XYZ file of C-alpha atoms in Angstrom:
628
model
C -53.170 61.577 81.011
C -52.148 63.511 84.093
C -51.283 67.172 84.458
C -49.984 68.813 87.615
C -50.879 72.405 88.475
C -48.752 73.850 91.275
C -49.886 77.102 92.837
C -49.267 79.092 95.959
C -52.626 79.224 97.700
C -54.460 76.844 95.423
C -52.427 73.778 94.589
C -54.410 72.212 91.770
C -54.105 68.766 90.208
C -55.767 68.616 86.782
C -56.289 65.103 85.422
C -57.521 64.077 81.994
C -57.994 60.344 82.234
C -56.573 58.753 79.083
C -56.354 55.268 77.657
C -55.117 53.945 74.307
C -57.733 54.057 71.541
C -59.041 50.639 70.572
C -56.997 48.619 68.104
C -54.015 50.974 68.264
C -51.079 49.089 69.642
C -48.081 50.635 71.385
C -49.761 53.962 72.001
C -47.934 56.012 74.712
C -50.336 58.368 76.520
C -48.001 59.271 79.360
C -45.989 61.987 77.589
C -48.682 64.658 77.742
C -46.605 67.273 75.916
C -46.821 65.071 72.805
C -50.401 63.896 73.302
C -52.365 67.116 73.797
C -52.093 70.858 73.272
C -54.293 73.318 75.123
C -55.407 76.903 75.366
C -56.743 78.674 78.450
C -58.933 81.697 78.959
C -59.280 82.392 82.668
C -61.222 85.238 84.282
C -61.132 85.784 88.053
C -63.660 88.351 89.249
C -63.574 89.531 92.853
C -66.537 90.870 94.769
C -66.335 93.574 97.430
C -65.926 90.973 100.226
C -62.886 89.309 98.636
C -64.464 86.158 97.133
C -63.101 85.162 93.716
C -65.365 83.866 90.946
C -63.347 81.680 88.557
C -64.541 81.244 84.981
C -62.127 78.885 83.275
C -62.446 78.126 79.558
C -60.273 75.295 78.282
C -59.741 74.022 74.742
C -57.916 70.685 74.352
C -56.616 69.297 71.070
C -55.621 65.668 70.575
C -52.261 65.390 68.779
C -52.210 61.575 68.369
C -54.632 58.939 67.176
C -54.148 56.421 69.961
C -55.256 58.321 73.075
C -58.413 59.985 74.268
C -59.642 62.020 77.248
C -63.009 61.678 78.942
C -62.769 63.404 82.324
C -61.306 66.552 83.838
C -60.327 66.946 87.497
C -59.212 69.923 89.508
C -57.827 69.761 93.039
C -57.846 72.958 95.097
C -56.080 73.330 98.450
C -59.036 74.997 100.095
C -62.345 73.868 101.469
C -63.999 77.223 100.710
C -65.047 76.251 97.191
C -68.679 77.018 96.355
C -71.111 77.082 93.399
C -69.298 74.656 91.077
C -70.645 74.120 87.557
C -69.380 73.132 84.122
C -70.593 73.091 80.516
C -69.546 72.492 76.953
C -71.244 72.853 73.577
C -73.560 69.927 74.349
C -74.781 71.282 77.665
C -74.000 71.005 81.349
C -71.237 68.710 82.549
C -71.731 66.133 85.243
C -69.691 67.588 88.097
C -68.780 65.864 91.353
C -67.303 67.698 94.336
C -65.551 65.947 97.217
C -63.685 67.437 100.171
C -61.243 66.397 102.835
C -59.870 68.420 105.731
C -57.693 70.688 103.575
C -58.733 70.434 99.924
C -61.549 70.166 97.415
C -61.592 67.867 94.374
C -63.759 68.816 91.394
C -64.337 66.124 88.745
C -66.209 66.855 85.516
C -67.181 64.164 82.990
C -66.856 65.507 79.464
C -69.986 65.162 77.307
C -67.791 64.606 74.267
C -64.636 62.517 74.515
C -61.542 63.818 72.749
C -61.019 60.957 70.307
C -58.949 61.091 67.146
C -55.957 63.073 65.954
C -56.567 66.862 65.714
C -59.883 66.448 67.519
C -60.641 69.485 69.770
C -63.096 69.921 72.610
C -63.848 73.159 74.450
C -65.448 73.280 77.878
C -65.666 75.547 80.893
C -65.792 75.424 84.649
C -67.103 77.977 87.112
C -66.628 78.049 90.853
C -66.393 80.533 93.704
C -63.468 80.572 96.096
C -64.204 82.435 99.299
C -61.708 84.808 100.966
C -59.194 84.692 98.120
C -58.570 88.405 98.658
C -58.323 90.137 102.014
C -57.927 93.664 103.316
C -54.773 94.250 105.318
C -54.504 97.714 106.740
C -55.644 100.185 104.087
C -54.861 97.873 101.154
C -56.650 94.949 99.516
C -54.328 92.040 98.612
C -55.170 89.282 96.156
C -53.328 86.312 94.700
C -54.213 84.363 91.583
C -52.391 81.017 91.627
C -49.964 79.972 88.944
C -50.898 77.206 86.529
C -48.139 74.830 85.515
C -49.173 72.209 83.000
C -47.239 69.473 81.226
C -49.022 69.576 77.852
C -48.153 72.085 75.157
C -49.926 75.391 75.868
C -50.604 77.329 72.674
C -52.499 80.231 74.253
C -53.060 81.524 77.760
C -55.047 84.610 78.753
C -55.779 85.760 82.277
C -58.063 88.584 83.330
C -58.271 89.707 86.953
C -61.188 91.988 87.819
C -61.379 93.918 91.109
C -64.031 96.349 92.416
C -63.128 99.987 91.873
C -64.084 100.575 95.524
C -60.795 98.903 96.487
C -58.897 101.892 95.100
C -56.085 102.379 92.608
C -53.569 99.680 91.738
C -50.980 99.816 94.514
C -48.823 97.007 93.177
C -49.122 94.210 90.622
C -46.623 91.472 89.835
C -45.836 90.417 87.167
C -46.580 93.451 85.021
C -49.865 93.081 83.103
C -50.290 93.756 79.407
C -52.782 96.468 80.254
C -54.775 97.995 83.096
C -58.258 99.353 82.443
C -60.422 101.111 85.018
C -64.121 101.830 84.566
C -66.735 103.240 86.931
C -67.269 99.867 88.606
C -64.107 97.804 88.193
C -60.391 97.622 87.478
C -59.311 94.938 85.027
C -55.766 93.561 84.766
C -55.048 91.595 81.596
C -52.156 89.157 81.222
C -50.929 87.104 78.293
C -49.069 83.819 78.111
C -45.653 85.421 78.585
C -46.718 87.375 81.681
C -48.840 84.852 83.576
C -48.253 81.241 82.520
C -46.366 79.358 85.240
C -46.434 82.466 87.434
C -48.336 83.538 90.514
C -50.100 86.860 90.011
C -50.167 89.152 93.046
C -51.864 92.527 93.217
C -52.719 95.125 95.826
C -55.221 97.967 95.636
C -55.279 101.243 97.542
C -53.393 104.515 97.234
C -51.368 104.146 100.454
C -50.670 101.497 103.050
C -50.095 102.370 106.714
C -48.322 100.172 109.275
C -48.203 101.060 112.972
C -45.201 100.224 115.131
C -44.236 100.290 118.780
C -40.628 99.829 119.930
C -39.472 99.392 123.511
C -35.785 99.274 124.344
C -33.825 99.136 127.589
C -30.664 101.256 127.700
C -28.403 99.984 130.459
C -25.226 101.799 131.438
C -23.025 99.554 133.551
C -20.232 102.116 133.808
C -19.525 104.977 136.179
C -19.585 107.790 133.612
C -22.540 108.900 131.490
C -22.911 107.063 128.200
C -24.605 107.884 124.897
C -26.778 105.324 123.096
C -28.011 105.340 119.474
C -31.423 103.937 118.519
C -32.466 103.661 114.888
C -35.807 105.106 113.820
C -37.648 104.199 110.595
C -36.329 106.647 107.970
C -38.180 108.656 105.350
C -37.509 107.379 101.832
C -39.041 107.919 98.428
C -41.507 105.111 99.221
C -42.149 105.484 102.957
C -43.015 108.416 105.214
C -42.791 108.165 109.000
C -45.076 109.710 111.613
C -43.791 109.592 115.196
C -46.664 109.751 117.677
C -44.605 109.180 120.825
C -40.949 109.159 121.786
C -40.186 109.117 125.511
C -37.935 110.278 126.937
C -37.060 112.966 124.422
C -33.713 112.227 122.751
C -30.713 114.537 123.037
C -30.859 114.849 119.257
C -31.882 113.038 116.068
C -29.536 112.841 113.117
C -29.346 111.348 109.632
C -26.424 109.690 107.856
C -25.265 109.537 104.228
C -27.691 106.676 103.473
C -30.721 108.498 104.906
C -30.973 106.503 108.155
C -32.420 108.238 111.218
C -30.902 107.649 114.665
C -31.897 109.127 118.021
C -29.262 109.805 120.680
C -30.035 109.190 124.354
C -27.814 109.939 127.333
C -27.850 107.574 130.323
C -26.107 108.351 133.590
C -23.651 106.023 135.270
C -25.069 102.813 136.727
C -28.518 103.685 135.366
C -31.092 102.058 133.078
C -33.608 103.933 130.949
C -36.519 102.522 129.007
C -37.173 104.183 125.655
C -40.637 103.954 124.087
C -41.145 104.882 120.441
C -44.501 104.694 118.652
C -45.569 105.738 115.195
C -47.006 104.936 111.801
C -45.284 104.323 108.463
C -47.109 105.337 105.279
C -46.100 103.415 102.144
C -46.696 104.754 98.642
C -47.936 102.557 95.809
C -46.606 102.352 92.263
C -46.485 105.707 90.527
C -46.421 107.638 93.834
C -43.409 108.669 95.861
C -42.440 110.931 98.721
C -39.639 113.464 98.986
C -36.683 111.671 100.605
C -34.232 113.459 102.920
C -31.348 112.773 100.532
C -30.807 112.088 96.848
C -28.037 109.849 95.592
C -25.274 111.267 93.416
C -23.183 109.275 90.986
C -20.412 108.989 93.562
C -22.810 107.650 96.206
C -24.267 105.147 93.769
C -20.777 103.877 92.943
C -20.376 103.016 96.631
C -23.418 100.768 96.263
C -21.373 98.537 93.924
C -18.511 97.990 96.373
C -17.372 94.669 97.801
C -17.584 93.778 101.489
C -16.903 90.947 103.904
C -19.901 88.784 102.935
C -20.720 90.364 99.571
C -17.527 89.537 97.691
C -18.087 91.441 94.466
C -14.511 90.943 93.179
C -14.519 87.178 93.713
C -13.646 85.301 90.511
C -16.687 83.021 90.505
C -18.993 85.919 91.372
C -17.608 87.942 88.462
C -17.927 85.042 86.024
C -21.508 84.271 87.034
C -22.514 87.952 86.885
C -21.177 88.276 83.338
C -23.374 85.363 82.259
C -26.537 86.544 84.034
C -26.192 90.344 83.460
C -29.756 91.460 84.364
C -31.647 91.773 87.653
C -34.295 89.332 86.431
C -31.744 86.674 85.447
C -29.841 87.059 88.735
C -33.091 86.828 90.725
C -34.162 83.665 88.878
C -30.753 82.068 89.422
C -30.618 82.797 93.172
C -34.193 81.647 93.856
C -33.624 78.417 91.933
C -30.058 77.736 93.116
C -30.525 78.153 96.879
C -32.845 76.120 99.094
C -34.222 77.542 102.332
C -32.825 76.144 105.587
C -35.975 75.439 107.592
C -34.020 73.704 110.379
C -31.934 76.813 111.050
C -35.119 78.899 110.962
C -36.773 76.668 113.568
C -33.623 76.581 115.729
C -33.251 80.361 115.563
C -29.500 80.228 114.867
C -27.470 80.322 111.691
C -23.995 81.284 110.489
C -23.658 83.847 107.717
C -21.900 82.126 104.832
C -21.155 84.856 102.312
C -21.697 84.917 98.552
C -18.347 83.373 97.545
C -18.849 80.322 99.757
C -22.417 79.837 98.562
C -21.292 79.776 94.922
C -18.454 77.347 95.585
C -20.450 74.971 97.732
C -24.188 74.809 97.291
C -25.822 74.617 100.712
C -28.967 75.438 102.592
C -29.443 79.157 103.118
C -31.362 81.580 105.321
C -32.666 85.065 104.551
C -29.401 86.994 104.715
C -27.620 84.344 102.610
C -30.168 84.777 99.811
C -29.686 88.546 99.934
C -25.867 88.358 100.116
C -25.646 86.221 96.985
C -28.150 88.332 95.085
C -26.333 91.562 96.015
C -22.885 90.222 95.131
C -24.019 89.207 91.642
C -26.014 92.406 91.129
C -23.133 94.679 92.131
C -20.702 92.639 90.040
C -23.016 93.248 87.080
C -22.549 96.999 87.664
C -25.959 97.680 89.228
C -26.157 99.783 92.441
C -27.762 97.720 95.206
C -28.105 97.768 98.989
C -29.203 95.575 101.885
C -32.088 96.764 104.052
C -33.474 95.523 107.365
C -37.045 96.020 108.485
C -40.363 94.569 109.563
C -43.146 92.792 107.694
C -46.827 92.100 108.192
C -47.916 88.521 108.734
C -50.952 87.320 106.791
C -50.726 83.536 107.236
C -50.578 82.909 103.476
C -47.655 80.714 102.564
C -44.236 80.369 104.184
C -42.825 83.864 104.705
C -39.847 83.431 107.037
C -38.540 86.434 108.958
C -35.167 85.403 110.319
C -31.669 86.858 110.531
C -28.802 84.698 111.751
C -25.543 85.894 113.220
C -24.968 88.327 114.819
C -28.669 88.899 115.635
C -30.146 85.367 115.554
C -33.672 86.746 115.575
C -36.952 85.758 113.976
C -38.480 89.198 114.579
C -36.876 91.032 111.645
C -36.534 90.537 107.901
C -33.814 91.464 105.394
C -34.156 92.061 101.662
C -32.365 93.806 98.805
C -33.018 97.034 96.941
C -31.718 97.850 93.471
C -31.565 101.329 91.988
C -33.844 102.189 89.062
C -32.071 105.121 87.417
C -34.991 105.829 85.063
C -37.480 106.390 87.896
C -34.892 107.515 90.472
C -36.220 105.031 93.044
C -35.040 101.930 94.888
C -36.901 98.736 93.947
C -37.550 95.999 96.535
C -36.199 92.552 95.690
C -36.875 89.687 98.101
C -35.150 86.505 96.881
C -35.958 84.688 100.137
C -39.716 84.958 99.790
C -39.349 84.544 96.054
C -38.017 81.073 96.807
C -40.364 80.102 99.633
C -43.483 81.411 97.861
C -42.475 80.486 94.295
C -43.407 84.034 93.352
C -41.961 87.044 91.573
C -40.882 89.350 94.393
C -39.293 92.206 92.431
C -41.562 95.133 93.282
C -41.442 98.911 93.162
C -43.833 99.071 96.121
C -44.510 96.485 98.825
C -47.472 97.094 101.163
C -46.362 94.381 103.582
C -43.131 95.921 104.959
C -41.194 98.981 106.029
C -37.495 99.768 106.415
C -35.715 100.375 109.716
C -32.083 100.370 108.572
C -30.394 100.879 105.201
C -26.896 99.438 104.685
C -24.549 99.027 101.749
C -23.539 95.509 102.738
C -25.350 94.368 105.881
C -22.366 95.056 108.135
C -22.429 96.659 111.591
C -25.987 95.598 112.431
C -25.172 94.785 116.061
C -26.913 98.028 117.070
C -30.225 96.274 116.350
C -29.542 93.445 118.790
C -31.256 94.909 121.870
C -34.376 95.845 119.900
C -34.926 92.405 118.345
C -33.938 90.487 121.465
C -37.563 89.774 122.356
C -40.931 89.925 120.640
C -42.119 91.970 123.634
C -39.887 94.826 122.456
C -41.887 95.487 119.303
C -45.389 95.452 117.889
C -46.041 95.680 114.162
C -49.616 95.817 112.879
C -51.626 97.099 109.915
C -53.210 100.456 110.677
C -56.959 100.383 111.175
C -57.486 103.879 109.782
C -55.545 106.674 108.110
C -53.382 108.878 110.321
C -52.824 112.599 109.953
C -49.414 113.136 108.343
C -49.921 116.881 107.918
C -46.890 118.973 108.920
C -47.379 121.664 111.574
C -44.724 124.370 111.776
C -44.334 127.632 113.718
C -42.185 130.371 112.168
C -40.896 133.205 114.325
C -38.503 136.154 113.930
C -36.640 138.026 116.669
C -34.123 140.881 116.483
C -32.254 143.028 119.032
C -32.207 146.816 118.938
C -30.449 147.822 115.712
C -27.922 150.665 115.403
C -26.532 151.969 112.141
C -23.035 150.776 111.307
C -23.201 147.698 113.555
C -23.954 144.115 112.469
C -27.466 143.096 113.429
C -28.443 139.525 114.373
C -31.821 138.401 113.056
C -32.889 135.027 114.528
C -35.309 132.813 112.595
C -36.906 130.132 114.759
C -38.601 127.077 113.245
C -40.561 124.762 115.513
C -41.804 121.463 114.090
C -44.907 120.644 116.147
C -45.756 117.459 114.222
C -44.419 113.916 114.184
C -43.271 114.098 110.545
C -39.878 115.284 109.321
C -39.440 118.277 107.040
C -37.110 117.835 104.083
C -35.828 119.958 101.188
C -36.194 123.039 103.406
C -35.104 126.550 102.442
C -35.184 130.001 104.069
C -35.231 133.023 101.747
C -34.540 136.542 103.093
C -35.647 139.797 101.455
C -34.976 143.270 102.914
C -35.938 146.915 102.475
C -33.604 149.776 103.567
C -31.232 147.403 105.286
C -28.316 145.321 103.946
C -28.008 141.546 104.084
C -24.545 140.226 104.969
C -25.362 136.512 104.537
C -26.599 134.816 101.388
C -30.282 135.502 100.809
C -31.075 131.748 100.537
C -30.277 129.188 103.232
C -30.681 125.466 102.481
C -31.740 123.469 105.541
C -30.946 119.997 106.780
C -33.780 117.651 107.784
C -35.939 119.121 110.549
C -36.949 116.123 112.617
C -40.266 115.555 114.426
C -40.830 117.866 117.427
C -37.504 119.606 116.774
C -36.842 123.339 117.125
C -34.172 124.981 114.994
C -32.764 128.530 115.109
C -30.858 130.249 112.320
C -28.909 133.541 112.644
C -28.930 136.018 109.770
C -26.545 138.989 109.689
C -27.843 142.441 108.668
C -26.355 145.961 108.588
C -27.930 149.427 108.222
C -26.022 152.234 106.521
C -27.231 155.738 107.596
C -25.285 156.670 110.760
C -26.753 160.150 111.240
C -30.472 159.460 111.591
C -32.947 156.826 112.705
C -34.453 154.835 109.816
C -37.181 152.257 109.360
C -36.397 148.990 107.564
C -38.251 145.789 106.803
C -37.188 142.145 106.742
C -39.259 139.315 105.242
C -38.604 135.596 105.755
C -40.033 133.009 103.347
C -39.828 129.392 104.484
C -40.600 126.367 102.338
C -40.120 122.646 102.828
C -41.657 119.294 101.977
C -43.030 116.545 104.143
C -43.785 113.389 102.242
C -45.925 114.672 99.410
C -47.057 117.836 101.202
C -45.687 121.307 100.534
C -45.058 123.705 103.418
C -44.890 127.442 102.629
C -44.843 130.198 105.254
C -43.888 133.873 105.408
C -43.169 136.259 108.248
C -42.239 139.958 108.043
C -40.834 142.281 110.676
C -40.331 146.041 110.762
C -36.959 147.120 112.109
C -36.152 150.548 113.610
C -32.459 151.317 113.051
C -31.211 154.053 115.379
C -28.434 156.409 114.337
C -24.838 155.688 115.228
C -24.754 158.613 117.701
C -27.797 157.643 119.722
C -26.970 156.471 123.231
C -27.090 152.725 123.506
C -25.113 149.824 124.923
C -23.385 149.220 121.611
C -22.248 152.852 121.321
C -20.997 152.906 124.933
C -19.013 149.716 124.403
C -17.574 151.105 121.171
C -16.607 154.374 122.883
C -14.893 152.512 125.722
C -13.050 150.327 123.201
C -11.807 153.406 121.323
C -10.658 155.037 124.598
C -8.785 151.914 125.620
C -7.082 151.748 122.247
C -6.037 155.408 122.455
C -4.730 154.920 125.969
C -2.810 151.894 124.845
C -1.264 153.771 121.925
C -0.350 157.072 123.626
C 0.600 155.953 127.160
C 4.073 154.656 126.169
C 4.801 157.895 124.259
C 3.790 160.106 127.181
C 5.976 158.115 129.581
C 8.947 158.393 127.211
C 8.463 162.139 126.918
C 8.275 162.619 130.707
C 11.498 160.657 131.211
C 13.341 163.018 128.937
């Protein structure tokens, strides 16, 4: 009897060697689903260095009278297997371990053969697999391989145990039945429905941080000055950006309706400027989120269901398929099973973008953006808001994780994936059908510690602006941060006011200077006054205040007593958010309001204006009188 176990990092071949029982003719031992049933109880415990201790308990039951099993074999695609042992109710098993250049084969001879219908034998294996988990940046990542077996599995339980020193659960896929944390460890428990035939991935740590460095040449080949736009990583509910360097300083930074950040640079005629941008992106794990610069209304979310050139939502076949699939999970499973990755296009570095309608009509090899286009078309057709995002990922050397975008970029330095809107949590969930296919894994995740977003789009159109950045690997450096950065906001609040005179409008200027590399969102200025009137609204809602930006706001005041000098007071309260941090500041200023009749520039100008008006009114009348 042979069973095949396919996994991501550990590709295991489990063999129970069977032969027909004596004197039973015509026995067929090749159809394992009819010969044996099994139950599994697997515990994988990780130590602080990332080694995984496997304790696998197996119970096999013979369903026929004419076959028996006498040996169990396990093939692991790693040579870092240590401390192998096995036992059953009769004692230790005779275990043999052999290795080649890439794998290890464990063979255990059962002390009791599984002979006879309904006969059951339980046994266990233990072994250590070194470096199964690894720390990348500020987060520990682990993978427990999927087990796919041909016999009938009646029960399957998986328990993954990680040291509590690794931190909180950042991400886990698929969702476990329960998570339990004690003083020493965090235990994730999965049942048959959650873990059988699935790869379990988990990350630990409260936040991940990824450093980046972009270098881009801005060349103006014309005579007149020209403005260039460069995208910066945006703040979202799951990522916060810290800019540590941006040279030269941009003319301005702005945000669009999707929350993208872009910096504007001006280059003179026949000139070239090199722009250098450095920073760190902090990524929040499950259950944590930052304050994004924008929130999406119902109208904006409806736009995320619209059709486009390559995401043909209204196509007949797309609509029919979406009605059958309906859910995100069903659409994801269909796309990852239906499409096959085009490794030749990936290696060549060139590929045409096919579009969802063509992919459904003619099954063909696909690259990253094709996977995303088809997934988005079906998701939007099912009435679910979705968008296409472009960004950068961390390489860890585990499995085939292609980063490639075909036309118009034809680059292997950037990745593209989908995001779907979770209305219950008010967040966008990452869905990567490309890696879901190439890794045979569930890549629908609220938080992903291995990537950050550079550009958010509704349909993946108009991405030519990224071409200069991704032209060469020398233009960018993406790496896991070695230590936590300081994302604390630093703001200066100042108030200035000119000499005030009763009866005249008074300009109060509030100056906000962001001295940090993080943006300030959800900002508000509140004004309170004593013995002076406020002409404007007392509350002013602010747009995003970008890193190193200075903003000034004018507030109109007026004092009422024109006959005497009075003393008034103005207080400014400023509040904003930066990621998960609250910013609250106050500044008060005493104002001396001089009487209307005191000599000042405003009174002189008013007097001259009145004189001019009188002259203008009476001069024609005087001339008419003199003529008479």
